């Protein structure tokens, strides 16, 4: 994959193994309509399929927004059945991001509201630009977050802060998001991509099998079987060539050459 053709997103990969997915509806502040969701789903599966891609960065087109939420025009016509179905569909796609074998870094470059905040929370690491505004304003629309926000926000910021954000619907700015642990770092819009790529580079230096297993193990934390799953994955990795190479290289004081076997 160097560049794939989509209508509402741009997916491109460089020679270092970093793919960048840009949600591209800037005139609607990158709101998630059915087409964006469908293309997002295809893109995530392509990223996982393509062995040359090691890290995915997700961001929004334009200077104003990451994603300003689910497309309220589409929400407006939902009923009990179609609402539940759409929430389940979005959850399924965001789960695919959270459970991706490749690390996913969000650059939250402006408004990340409702479904936009939920998309950012499904990513593994979040970098905010100084103008980021993050929140779950669904209650202000008579809704609740439906793309996993009620589950992921408490895990990231604690139940108390999550309750405050979800019940008031009031968004927080970048610095407050960093203080509460919702984002990893805050940078200027000019610096954010470079910082994310540097972070991606540090990840790419490591064994790809270990990175995938680490994502799976961390995702299992807080779940009933988290510790057991961690032990199983640890054992599985001990049988890989990468494990032998990584430990041997350390002992031989050289740089490891991981092959993903
Ligand atoms: N959906 C559709 N269109 C949007 C959205 C959105 N979420 N956000 C912005 N837009 C559109 C505007 O309608 C406007 O379009 P147009 O130019 O055609 O009128 C354009 O983007 C620019 O927006 P504004 O003119 O409003 O820009 P401002 O700078 O004045 O305001 C805001 C920026 C504050 C971000 C404002 O646009 C806003 O409040 N947007 C809505 C934010 C919101 O409430 N998001 C949550 C939506 S609900 C949700 O995400 C639920 C997720 C779970 C779904 C579960 C499945 C059922």
PDB file of C-alpha atoms and ligand atoms in Angstrom:
ATOM      1  CA  UNK A   1       0.000   0.000   0.000  1.00  0.00           C
ATOM      2  CA  UNK A   2       1.465   3.407  -0.880  1.00  0.00           C
ATOM      3  CA  UNK A   3      -1.870   5.205  -1.262  1.00  0.00           C
ATOM      4  CA  UNK A   4      -5.388   3.762  -1.460  1.00  0.00           C
ATOM      5  CA  UNK A   5      -8.425   5.399  -3.019  1.00  0.00           C
ATOM      6  CA  UNK A   6     -11.301   6.312  -0.737  1.00  0.00           C
ATOM      7  CA  UNK A   7     -13.920   9.068  -0.826  1.00  0.00           C
ATOM      8  CA  UNK A   8     -13.921  10.272   2.755  1.00  0.00           C
ATOM      9  CA  UNK A   9     -10.545   9.218   4.088  1.00  0.00           C
ATOM     10  CA  UNK A  10      -6.959   9.316   2.839  1.00  0.00           C
ATOM     11  CA  UNK A  11      -4.745   6.327   3.630  1.00  0.00           C
ATOM     12  CA  UNK A  12      -1.077   6.476   2.731  1.00  0.00           C
ATOM     13  CA  UNK A  13       2.039   4.681   3.916  1.00  0.00           C
ATOM     14  CA  UNK A  14       5.700   5.696   3.842  1.00  0.00           C
ATOM     15  CA  UNK A  15       8.784   3.559   3.411  1.00  0.00           C
ATOM     16  CA  UNK A  16       9.481   3.466   7.159  1.00  0.00           C
ATOM     17  CA  UNK A  17       6.336   1.435   7.900  1.00  0.00           C
ATOM     18  CA  UNK A  18       4.167   4.336   9.114  1.00  0.00           C
ATOM     19  CA  UNK A  19       0.677   4.593   7.600  1.00  0.00           C
ATOM     20  CA  UNK A  20      -1.371   7.760   8.028  1.00  0.00           C
ATOM     21  CA  UNK A  21      -5.160   7.761   7.856  1.00  0.00           C
ATOM     22  CA  UNK A  22      -6.755  11.201   7.514  1.00  0.00           C
ATOM     23  CA  UNK A  23     -10.505  11.570   7.932  1.00  0.00           C
ATOM     24  CA  UNK A  24     -11.294  13.932   5.118  1.00  0.00           C
ATOM     25  CA  UNK A  25     -14.589  15.830   5.446  1.00  0.00           C
ATOM     26  CA  UNK A  26     -13.201  19.145   6.688  1.00  0.00           C
ATOM     27  CA  UNK A  27     -16.312  21.113   5.658  1.00  0.00           C
ATOM     28  CA  UNK A  28     -18.319  18.976   8.131  1.00  0.00           C
ATOM     29  CA  UNK A  29     -15.507  18.954  10.692  1.00  0.00           C
ATOM     30  CA  UNK A  30     -14.812  15.320   9.701  1.00  0.00           C
ATOM     31  CA  UNK A  31     -18.100  14.067  11.197  1.00  0.00           C
ATOM     32  CA  UNK A  32     -18.502  10.284  11.015  1.00  0.00           C
ATOM     33  CA  UNK A  33     -21.230   9.335   8.572  1.00  0.00           C
ATOM     34  CA  UNK A  34     -21.948   5.810   7.307  1.00  0.00           C
ATOM     35  CA  UNK A  35     -19.477   6.208   4.452  1.00  0.00           C
ATOM     36  CA  UNK A  36     -16.609   7.283   6.747  1.00  0.00           C
ATOM     37  CA  UNK A  37     -17.333   4.357   9.089  1.00  0.00           C
ATOM     38  CA  UNK A  38     -17.329   1.887   6.183  1.00  0.00           C
ATOM     39  CA  UNK A  39     -14.071   3.235   4.777  1.00  0.00           C
ATOM     40  CA  UNK A  40     -12.503   3.278   8.243  1.00  0.00           C
ATOM     41  CA  UNK A  41     -13.369  -0.403   8.614  1.00  0.00           C
ATOM     42  CA  UNK A  42     -11.771  -1.257   5.256  1.00  0.00           C
ATOM     43  CA  UNK A  43      -8.677   0.813   6.033  1.00  0.00           C
ATOM     44  CA  UNK A  44      -8.077  -0.852   9.419  1.00  0.00           C
ATOM     45  CA  UNK A  45      -8.290  -4.287   7.886  1.00  0.00           C
ATOM     46  CA  UNK A  46      -5.898  -3.225   5.084  1.00  0.00           C
ATOM     47  CA  UNK A  47      -3.413  -1.876   7.641  1.00  0.00           C
ATOM     48  CA  UNK A  48      -3.517  -5.176   9.536  1.00  0.00           C
ATOM     49  CA  UNK A  49      -3.161  -7.161   6.329  1.00  0.00           C
ATOM     50  CA  UNK A  50      -0.176  -5.210   4.936  1.00  0.00           C
ATOM     51  CA  UNK A  51       3.008  -6.554   6.517  1.00  0.00           C
ATOM     52  CA  UNK A  52       4.975  -3.465   5.529  1.00  0.00           C
ATOM     53  CA  UNK A  53       2.831  -1.265   7.793  1.00  0.00           C
ATOM     54  CA  UNK A  54       4.005  -1.271  11.417  1.00  0.00           C
ATOM     55  CA  UNK A  55       2.190   1.724  12.964  1.00  0.00           C
ATOM     56  CA  UNK A  56      -0.958   3.644  12.010  1.00  0.00           C
ATOM     57  CA  UNK A  57      -1.515   7.346  12.711  1.00  0.00           C
ATOM     58  CA  UNK A  58      -5.107   8.644  12.560  1.00  0.00           C
ATOM     59  CA  UNK A  59      -5.879  12.345  12.259  1.00  0.00           C
ATOM     60  CA  UNK A  60      -8.456  14.752  10.822  1.00  0.00           C
ATOM     61  CA  UNK A  61      -8.191  16.969   7.751  1.00  0.00           C
ATOM     62  CA  UNK A  62      -8.068  20.733   8.216  1.00  0.00           C
ATOM     63  CA  UNK A  63      -6.969  22.869  11.126  1.00  0.00           C
ATOM     64  CA  UNK A  64     -10.139  22.830  13.163  1.00  0.00           C
ATOM     65  CA  UNK A  65     -11.182  19.291  13.963  1.00  0.00           C
ATOM     66  CA  UNK A  66     -10.057  15.738  14.536  1.00  0.00           C
ATOM     67  CA  UNK A  67     -13.674  14.508  14.312  1.00  0.00           C
ATOM     68  CA  UNK A  68     -16.641  16.574  15.589  1.00  0.00           C
ATOM     69  CA  UNK A  69     -18.711  13.455  16.286  1.00  0.00           C
ATOM     70  CA  UNK A  70     -21.106  11.096  14.632  1.00  0.00           C
ATOM     71  CA  UNK A  71     -22.888  12.852  11.772  1.00  0.00           C
ATOM     72  CA  UNK A  72     -25.831  14.412  13.567  1.00  0.00           C
ATOM     73  CA  UNK A  73     -27.749  14.535  10.277  1.00  0.00           C
ATOM     74  CA  UNK A  74     -27.766  10.720  10.218  1.00  0.00           C
ATOM     75  CA  UNK A  75     -28.435  10.378  13.971  1.00  0.00           C
ATOM     76  CA  UNK A  76     -31.492  12.484  13.661  1.00  0.00           C
ATOM     77  CA  UNK A  77     -33.494   9.758  11.876  1.00  0.00           C
ATOM     78  CA  UNK A  78     -32.554   6.820  14.140  1.00  0.00           C
ATOM     79  CA  UNK A  79     -35.067   4.708  16.045  1.00  0.00           C
ATOM     80  CA  UNK A  80     -34.677   2.047  18.748  1.00  0.00           C
ATOM     81  CA  UNK A  81     -33.700  -0.657  16.290  1.00  0.00           C
ATOM     82  CA  UNK A  82     -31.580   1.394  13.893  1.00  0.00           C
ATOM     83  CA  UNK A  83     -29.956   3.288  16.795  1.00  0.00           C
ATOM     84  CA  UNK A  84     -28.870   0.083  18.519  1.00  0.00           C
ATOM     85  CA  UNK A  85     -27.701  -1.343  15.214  1.00  0.00           C
ATOM     86  CA  UNK A  86     -25.621   1.736  14.357  1.00  0.00           C
ATOM     87  CA  UNK A  87     -24.100   1.871  17.854  1.00  0.00           C
ATOM     88  CA  UNK A  88     -23.142  -1.821  17.569  1.00  0.00           C
ATOM     89  CA  UNK A  89     -21.654  -1.262  14.140  1.00  0.00           C
ATOM     90  CA  UNK A  90     -19.533   1.682  15.313  1.00  0.00           C
ATOM     91  CA  UNK A  91     -18.443  -0.274  18.398  1.00  0.00           C
ATOM     92  CA  UNK A  92     -17.388  -3.163  16.204  1.00  0.00           C
ATOM     93  CA  UNK A  93     -15.217  -0.885  14.037  1.00  0.00           C
ATOM     94  CA  UNK A  94     -13.674   0.910  17.024  1.00  0.00           C
ATOM     95  CA  UNK A  95     -12.999  -2.486  18.658  1.00  0.00           C
ATOM     96  CA  UNK A  96     -11.085  -3.409  15.505  1.00  0.00           C
ATOM     97  CA  UNK A  97      -8.892  -0.346  16.078  1.00  0.00           C
ATOM     98  CA  UNK A  98      -8.355  -1.132  19.775  1.00  0.00           C
ATOM     99  CA  UNK A  99      -7.570  -4.769  18.966  1.00  0.00           C
ATOM    100  CA  UNK A 100      -5.453  -3.978  15.902  1.00  0.00           C
ATOM    101  CA  UNK A 101      -2.172  -5.898  15.735  1.00  0.00           C
ATOM    102  CA  UNK A 102      -0.442  -2.653  14.774  1.00  0.00           C
ATOM    103  CA  UNK A 103      -0.273   0.265  17.237  1.00  0.00           C
ATOM    104  CA  UNK A 104      -2.611   3.140  16.416  1.00  0.00           C
ATOM    105  CA  UNK A 105      -1.703   6.710  17.405  1.00  0.00           C
ATOM    106  CA  UNK A 106      -4.363   9.440  17.236  1.00  0.00           C
ATOM    107  CA  UNK A 107      -3.312  13.009  16.543  1.00  0.00           C
ATOM    108  CA  UNK A 108      -6.236  14.906  18.053  1.00  0.00           C
ATOM    109  CA  UNK A 109      -5.892  18.091  16.022  1.00  0.00           C
ATOM    110  CA  UNK A 110      -8.868  20.140  17.209  1.00  0.00           C
ATOM    111  CA  UNK A 111     -12.429  19.157  18.130  1.00  0.00           C
ATOM    112  CA  UNK A 112     -12.813  15.515  19.184  1.00  0.00           C
ATOM    113  CA  UNK A 113     -16.425  15.364  20.295  1.00  0.00           C
ATOM    114  CA  UNK A 114     -18.838  12.480  20.768  1.00  0.00           C
ATOM    115  CA  UNK A 115     -17.929   9.765  18.287  1.00  0.00           C
ATOM    116  CA  UNK A 116     -14.704  11.685  17.569  1.00  0.00           C
ATOM    117  CA  UNK A 117     -13.573  11.421  21.193  1.00  0.00           C
ATOM    118  CA  UNK A 118     -14.627   7.775  21.133  1.00  0.00           C
ATOM    119  CA  UNK A 119     -12.526   7.161  18.035  1.00  0.00           C
ATOM    120  CA  UNK A 120      -9.512   8.780  19.719  1.00  0.00           C
ATOM    121  CA  UNK A 121     -10.094   6.658  22.842  1.00  0.00           C
ATOM    122  CA  UNK A 122     -10.096   3.459  20.793  1.00  0.00           C
ATOM    123  CA  UNK A 123      -6.559   4.315  19.606  1.00  0.00           C
ATOM    124  CA  UNK A 124      -3.613   3.130  21.699  1.00  0.00           C
ATOM    125  CA  UNK A 125      -1.880   6.506  22.153  1.00  0.00           C
ATOM    126  CA  UNK A 126      -3.269  10.037  21.829  1.00  0.00           C
ATOM    127  CA  UNK A 127      -1.272  13.141  20.919  1.00  0.00           C
ATOM    128  CA  UNK A 128      -3.253  16.391  21.178  1.00  0.00           C
ATOM    129  CA  UNK A 129      -2.545  19.689  19.496  1.00  0.00           C
ATOM    130  CA  UNK A 130      -2.822  22.795  21.673  1.00  0.00           C
ATOM    131  CA  UNK A 131      -6.216  23.664  20.165  1.00  0.00           C
ATOM    132  CA  UNK A 132      -7.760  20.254  20.930  1.00  0.00           C
ATOM    133  CA  UNK A 133     -11.165  20.199  22.611  1.00  0.00           C
ATOM    134  CA  UNK A 134     -12.272  16.749  23.752  1.00  0.00           C
ATOM    135  CA  UNK A 135     -15.628  15.756  25.141  1.00  0.00           C
ATOM    136  CA  UNK A 136     -18.710  13.579  25.083  1.00  0.00           C
ATOM    137  CA  UNK A 137     -21.567  16.045  24.566  1.00  0.00           C
ATOM    138  CA  UNK A 138     -24.141  13.350  23.697  1.00  0.00           C
ATOM    139  CA  UNK A 139     -26.307  14.088  26.735  1.00  0.00           C
ATOM    140  CA  UNK A 140     -26.773  17.556  25.294  1.00  0.00           C
ATOM    141  CA  UNK A 141     -28.429  15.829  22.311  1.00  0.00           C
ATOM    142  CA  UNK A 142     -30.535  13.581  24.547  1.00  0.00           C
ATOM    143  CA  UNK A 143     -28.233  10.655  23.874  1.00  0.00           C
ATOM    144  CA  UNK A 144     -25.422   8.839  25.582  1.00  0.00           C
ATOM    145  CA  UNK A 145     -22.081   7.951  24.004  1.00  0.00           C
ATOM    146  CA  UNK A 146     -22.724   4.905  21.828  1.00  0.00           C
ATOM    147  CA  UNK A 147     -19.359   4.086  20.302  1.00  0.00           C
ATOM    148  CA  UNK A 148     -17.754   2.765  23.502  1.00  0.00           C
ATOM    149  CA  UNK A 149     -17.220   6.074  25.323  1.00  0.00           C
ATOM    150  CA  UNK A 150     -18.967   4.991  28.516  1.00  0.00           C
ATOM    151  CA  UNK A 151     -16.576   2.043  28.738  1.00  0.00           C
ATOM    152  CA  UNK A 152     -13.285   3.544  27.547  1.00  0.00           C
ATOM    153  CA  UNK A 153     -13.400   6.965  29.234  1.00  0.00           C
ATOM    154  CA  UNK A 154     -13.552   5.560  32.826  1.00  0.00           C
ATOM    155  CA  UNK A 155     -10.670   3.240  31.975  1.00  0.00           C
ATOM    156  CA  UNK A 156      -8.569   6.197  30.818  1.00  0.00           C
ATOM    157  CA  UNK A 157      -9.417   8.941  33.334  1.00  0.00           C
ATOM    158  CA  UNK A 158     -11.133   7.115  36.241  1.00  0.00           C
ATOM    159  CA  UNK A 159     -14.832   6.782  36.976  1.00  0.00           C
ATOM    160  CA  UNK A 160     -15.208  10.082  38.791  1.00  0.00           C
ATOM    161  CA  UNK A 161     -13.786  12.294  36.019  1.00  0.00           C
ATOM    162  CA  UNK A 162     -15.587  10.204  33.387  1.00  0.00           C
ATOM    163  CA  UNK A 163     -18.917  10.710  35.169  1.00  0.00           C
ATOM    164  CA  UNK A 164     -18.291  14.444  35.302  1.00  0.00           C
ATOM    165  CA  UNK A 165     -17.473  14.647  31.593  1.00  0.00           C
ATOM    166  CA  UNK A 166     -20.297  12.369  30.434  1.00  0.00           C
ATOM    167  CA  UNK A 167     -22.989  13.791  32.742  1.00  0.00           C
ATOM    168  CA  UNK A 168     -22.173  17.454  32.089  1.00  0.00           C
ATOM    169  CA  UNK A 169     -21.347  16.894  28.437  1.00  0.00           C
ATOM    170  CA  UNK A 170     -18.770  19.656  28.831  1.00  0.00           C
ATOM    171  CA  UNK A 171     -15.559  19.204  26.834  1.00  0.00           C
ATOM    172  CA  UNK A 172     -12.070  19.766  28.178  1.00  0.00           C
ATOM    173  CA  UNK A 173      -9.094  21.456  26.526  1.00  0.00           C
ATOM    174  CA  UNK A 174      -5.764  19.862  25.650  1.00  0.00           C
ATOM    175  CA  UNK A 175      -3.886  20.693  28.876  1.00  0.00           C
ATOM    176  CA  UNK A 176      -6.701  19.387  31.088  1.00  0.00           C
ATOM    177  CA  UNK A 177      -6.907  16.272  28.915  1.00  0.00           C
ATOM    178  CA  UNK A 178      -3.215  15.645  29.502  1.00  0.00           C
ATOM    179  CA  UNK A 179      -3.554  16.232  33.254  1.00  0.00           C
ATOM    180  CA  UNK A 180      -6.350  13.690  33.463  1.00  0.00           C
ATOM    181  CA  UNK A 181      -4.440  11.096  31.433  1.00  0.00           C
ATOM    182  CA  UNK A 182      -6.736  11.272  28.433  1.00  0.00           C
ATOM    183  CA  UNK A 183      -3.901  12.315  26.100  1.00  0.00           C
ATOM    184  CA  UNK A 184      -0.221  11.416  26.263  1.00  0.00           C
ATOM    185  CA  UNK A 185       1.245  14.718  25.080  1.00  0.00           C
ATOM    186  CA  UNK A 186       0.267  18.190  23.878  1.00  0.00           C
ATOM    187  CA  UNK A 187       2.120  19.862  21.020  1.00  0.00           C
ATOM    188  CA  UNK A 188       1.699  22.692  18.556  1.00  0.00           C
ATOM    189  CA  UNK A 189      -0.106  21.730  15.330  1.00  0.00           C
ATOM    190  CA  UNK A 190       3.226  22.088  13.469  1.00  0.00           C
ATOM    191  CA  UNK A 191       5.057  19.697  15.796  1.00  0.00           C
ATOM    192  CA  UNK A 192       2.403  17.015  16.367  1.00  0.00           C
ATOM    193  CA  UNK A 193       2.968  14.869  13.269  1.00  0.00           C
ATOM    194  CA  UNK A 194       6.753  14.853  13.715  1.00  0.00           C
ATOM    195  CA  UNK A 195       6.344  13.864  17.360  1.00  0.00           C
ATOM    196  CA  UNK A 196       3.901  11.068  16.467  1.00  0.00           C
ATOM    197  CA  UNK A 197       6.270   9.771  13.775  1.00  0.00           C
ATOM    198  CA  UNK A 198       9.176   9.792  16.237  1.00  0.00           C
ATOM    199  CA  UNK A 199       7.065   7.810  18.689  1.00  0.00           C
ATOM    200  CA  UNK A 200       6.113   5.424  15.876  1.00  0.00           C
ATOM    201  CA  UNK A 201       9.816   5.030  15.035  1.00  0.00           C
ATOM    202  CA  UNK A 202      10.588   4.021  18.628  1.00  0.00           C
ATOM    203  CA  UNK A 203       7.861   1.381  18.409  1.00  0.00           C
ATOM    204  CA  UNK A 204       9.045   0.086  15.033  1.00  0.00           C
ATOM    205  CA  UNK A 205      12.530  -0.648  16.456  1.00  0.00           C
ATOM    206  CA  UNK A 206      10.985  -3.411  18.558  1.00  0.00           C
ATOM    207  CA  UNK A 207       9.858  -6.926  17.693  1.00  0.00           C
ATOM    208  CA  UNK A 208       6.539  -6.845  15.807  1.00  0.00           C
ATOM    209  CA  UNK A 209       5.241 -10.014  17.452  1.00  0.00           C
ATOM    210  CA  UNK A 210       5.995  -8.588  20.888  1.00  0.00           C
ATOM    211  CA  UNK A 211       4.251  -5.320  19.982  1.00  0.00           C
ATOM    212  CA  UNK A 212       1.087  -7.177  18.880  1.00  0.00           C
ATOM    213  CA  UNK A 213       1.168  -9.355  21.981  1.00  0.00           C
ATOM    214  CA  UNK A 214       1.705  -6.302  24.203  1.00  0.00           C
ATOM    215  CA  UNK A 215      -1.379  -4.620  22.706  1.00  0.00           C
ATOM    216  CA  UNK A 216      -3.430  -7.746  23.333  1.00  0.00           C
ATOM    217  CA  UNK A 217      -2.111  -8.124  26.886  1.00  0.00           C
ATOM    218  CA  UNK A 218      -2.660  -4.463  27.821  1.00  0.00           C
ATOM    219  CA  UNK A 219      -6.163  -4.618  26.338  1.00  0.00           C
ATOM    220  CA  UNK A 220      -6.852  -7.617  28.569  1.00  0.00           C
ATOM    221  CA  UNK A 221      -5.862  -5.627  31.709  1.00  0.00           C
ATOM    222  CA  UNK A 222      -8.816  -4.942  33.928  1.00  0.00           C
ATOM    223  CA  UNK A 223     -10.654  -7.825  32.356  1.00  0.00           C
ATOM    224  CA  UNK A 224     -11.161 -10.944  34.411  1.00  0.00           C
ATOM    225  CA  UNK A 225      -8.650 -13.009  32.477  1.00  0.00           C
ATOM    226  CA  UNK A 226      -6.005 -10.285  31.958  1.00  0.00           C
ATOM    227  CA  UNK A 227      -3.219 -11.823  34.013  1.00  0.00           C
ATOM    228  CA  UNK A 228      -3.805 -15.319  32.648  1.00  0.00           C
ATOM    229  CA  UNK A 229      -3.830 -13.983  29.089  1.00  0.00           C
ATOM    230  CA  UNK A 230      -0.584 -12.066  29.713  1.00  0.00           C
ATOM    231  CA  UNK A 231       1.109 -15.267  30.922  1.00  0.00           C
ATOM    232  CA  UNK A 232      -0.133 -17.279  27.922  1.00  0.00           C
ATOM    233  CA  UNK A 233       1.083 -14.635  25.454  1.00  0.00           C
ATOM    234  CA  UNK A 234       4.410 -14.371  27.262  1.00  0.00           C
ATOM    235  CA  UNK A 235       4.858 -18.131  26.905  1.00  0.00           C
ATOM    236  CA  UNK A 236       3.934 -18.057  23.220  1.00  0.00           C
ATOM    237  CA  UNK A 237       6.493 -15.331  22.521  1.00  0.00           C
ATOM    238  CA  UNK A 238       9.179 -17.397  24.203  1.00  0.00           C
ATOM    239  CA  UNK A 239       8.970 -19.847  21.287  1.00  0.00           C
ATOM    240  CA  UNK A 240       9.576 -17.226  18.578  1.00  0.00           C
ATOM    241  CA  UNK A 241      12.765 -16.466  16.634  1.00  0.00           C
ATOM    242  CA  UNK A 242      12.296 -12.790  17.491  1.00  0.00           C
ATOM    243  CA  UNK A 243      12.494 -13.616  21.179  1.00  0.00           C
ATOM    244  CA  UNK A 244      15.730 -15.567  20.623  1.00  0.00           C
ATOM    245  CA  UNK A 245      17.124 -12.788  18.444  1.00  0.00           C
ATOM    246  CA  UNK A 246      16.121 -10.024  20.866  1.00  0.00           C
ATOM    247  CA  UNK A 247      17.603 -11.653  23.926  1.00  0.00           C
ATOM    248  CA  UNK A 248      20.721 -12.844  22.027  1.00  0.00           C
ATOM    249  CA  UNK A 249      21.320  -9.389  20.560  1.00  0.00           C
ATOM    250  CA  UNK A 250      21.170  -7.841  24.031  1.00  0.00           C
ATOM    251  CA  UNK A 251      23.640 -10.369  25.388  1.00  0.00           C
ATOM    252  CA  UNK A 252      25.941  -9.920  22.366  1.00  0.00           C
ATOM    253  CA  UNK A 253      25.680  -6.087  22.668  1.00  0.00           C
ATOM    254  CA  UNK A 254      24.360  -5.606  19.145  1.00  0.00           C
ATOM    255  CA  UNK A 255      21.165  -4.266  17.582  1.00  0.00           C
ATOM    256  CA  UNK A 256      18.452  -6.908  17.116  1.00  0.00           C
ATOM    257  CA  UNK A 257      17.303  -7.760  13.611  1.00  0.00           C
ATOM    258  CA  UNK A 258      13.659  -8.736  14.055  1.00  0.00           C
ATOM    259  CA  UNK A 259      12.007 -10.689  11.260  1.00  0.00           C
ATOM    260  CA  UNK A 260       8.535 -11.161  12.680  1.00  0.00           C
ATOM    261  CA  UNK A 261       8.806 -14.933  13.047  1.00  0.00           C
TER     262      UNK A 261
HETATM  263  N1  LIG B   1     -22.461  16.163  12.472  1.00  0.00           N
HETATM  264  C1  LIG B   1     -22.779  16.730  11.305  1.00  0.00           C
HETATM  265  N2  LIG B   1     -22.306  17.933  10.908  1.00  0.00           N
HETATM  266  C2  LIG B   1     -21.471  18.569  11.737  1.00  0.00           C
HETATM  267  C3  LIG B   1     -21.085  18.023  12.980  1.00  0.00           C
HETATM  268  C4  LIG B   1     -21.623  16.749  13.346  1.00  0.00           C
HETATM  269  N3  LIG B   1     -21.279  16.130  14.475  1.00  0.00           N
HETATM  270  N4  LIG B   1     -20.257  18.893  13.589  1.00  0.00           N
HETATM  271  C5  LIG B   1     -20.112  19.936  12.748  1.00  0.00           C
HETATM  272  N5  LIG B   1     -20.853  19.748  11.634  1.00  0.00           N
HETATM  273  C6  LIG B   1     -20.977  20.637  10.479  1.00  0.00           C
HETATM  274  C7  LIG B   1     -21.861  21.834  10.781  1.00  0.00           C
HETATM  275  O1  LIG B   1     -23.213  21.481  10.659  1.00  0.00           O
HETATM  276  C8  LIG B   1     -21.387  22.812   9.741  1.00  0.00           C
HETATM  277  O2  LIG B   1     -21.936  22.452   8.506  1.00  0.00           O
HETATM  278  P1  LIG B   1     -22.559  23.584   7.528  1.00  0.00           P
HETATM  279  O3  LIG B   1     -21.391  24.471   7.191  1.00  0.00           O
HETATM  280  O4  LIG B   1     -23.084  22.813   6.366  1.00  0.00           O
HETATM  281  O5  LIG B   1     -23.576  24.264   8.335  1.00  0.00           O
HETATM  282  C9  LIG B   1     -19.903  22.531   9.662  1.00  0.00           C
HETATM  283  O6  LIG B   1     -19.712  21.205  10.171  1.00  0.00           O
HETATM  284  C10 LIG B   1     -19.040  23.483  10.492  1.00  0.00           C
HETATM  285  O7  LIG B   1     -19.531  23.439  11.825  1.00  0.00           O
HETATM  286  P2  LIG B   1     -19.960  24.746  12.641  1.00  0.00           P
HETATM  287  O8  LIG B   1     -20.371  25.827  11.703  1.00  0.00           O
HETATM  288  O9  LIG B   1     -20.908  24.344  13.697  1.00  0.00           O
HETATM  289  O10 LIG B   1     -18.540  25.167  13.267  1.00  0.00           O
HETATM  290  P3  LIG B   1     -18.310  26.009  14.613  1.00  0.00           P
HETATM  291  O11 LIG B   1     -16.877  26.360  14.628  1.00  0.00           O
HETATM  292  O12 LIG B   1     -19.282  27.085  14.746  1.00  0.00           O
HETATM  293  O13 LIG B   1     -18.598  24.963  15.816  1.00  0.00           O
HETATM  294  C11 LIG B   1     -18.483  22.840  16.930  1.00  0.00           C
HETATM  295  C12 LIG B   1     -17.786  23.847  15.989  1.00  0.00           C
HETATM  296  C13 LIG B   1     -18.578  23.442  18.341  1.00  0.00           C
HETATM  297  C14 LIG B   1     -17.637  21.587  16.968  1.00  0.00           C
HETATM  298  C15 LIG B   1     -19.916  22.552  16.417  1.00  0.00           C
HETATM  299  O14 LIG B   1     -19.824  22.199  15.037  1.00  0.00           O
HETATM  300  C16 LIG B   1     -20.616  21.430  17.112  1.00  0.00           C
HETATM  301  O15 LIG B   1     -21.065  21.602  18.237  1.00  0.00           O
HETATM  302  N6  LIG B   1     -20.728  20.249  16.476  1.00  0.00           N
HETATM  303  C17 LIG B   1     -21.430  19.110  17.008  1.00  0.00           C
HETATM  304  C18 LIG B   1     -20.624  18.445  18.100  1.00  0.00           C
HETATM  305  C19 LIG B   1     -21.393  17.281  18.716  1.00  0.00           C
HETATM  306  O16 LIG B   1     -22.414  17.429  19.360  1.00  0.00           O
HETATM  307  N7  LIG B   1     -20.862  16.052  18.516  1.00  0.00           N
HETATM  308  C20 LIG B   1     -21.440  14.859  19.059  1.00  0.00           C
HETATM  309  C21 LIG B   1     -22.387  14.259  18.088  1.00  0.00           C
HETATM  310  S1  LIG B   1     -23.273  12.890  18.814  1.00  0.00           S
HETATM  311  C22 LIG B   1     -22.223  11.607  18.682  1.00  0.00           C
HETATM  312  O17 LIG B   1     -21.106  11.745  18.248  1.00  0.00           O
HETATM  313  C23 LIG B   1     -22.763  10.293  19.122  1.00  0.00           C
HETATM  314  C24 LIG B   1     -21.733   9.177  18.942  1.00  0.00           C
HETATM  315  C25 LIG B   1     -22.336   7.860  19.283  1.00  0.00           C
HETATM  316  C26 LIG B   1     -23.282   7.405  18.188  1.00  0.00           C
HETATM  317  C27 LIG B   1     -23.855   6.064  18.467  1.00  0.00           C
HETATM  318  C28 LIG B   1     -24.649   5.534  17.310  1.00  0.00           C
HETATM  319  C29 LIG B   1     -26.083   5.824  17.347  1.00  0.00           C
END
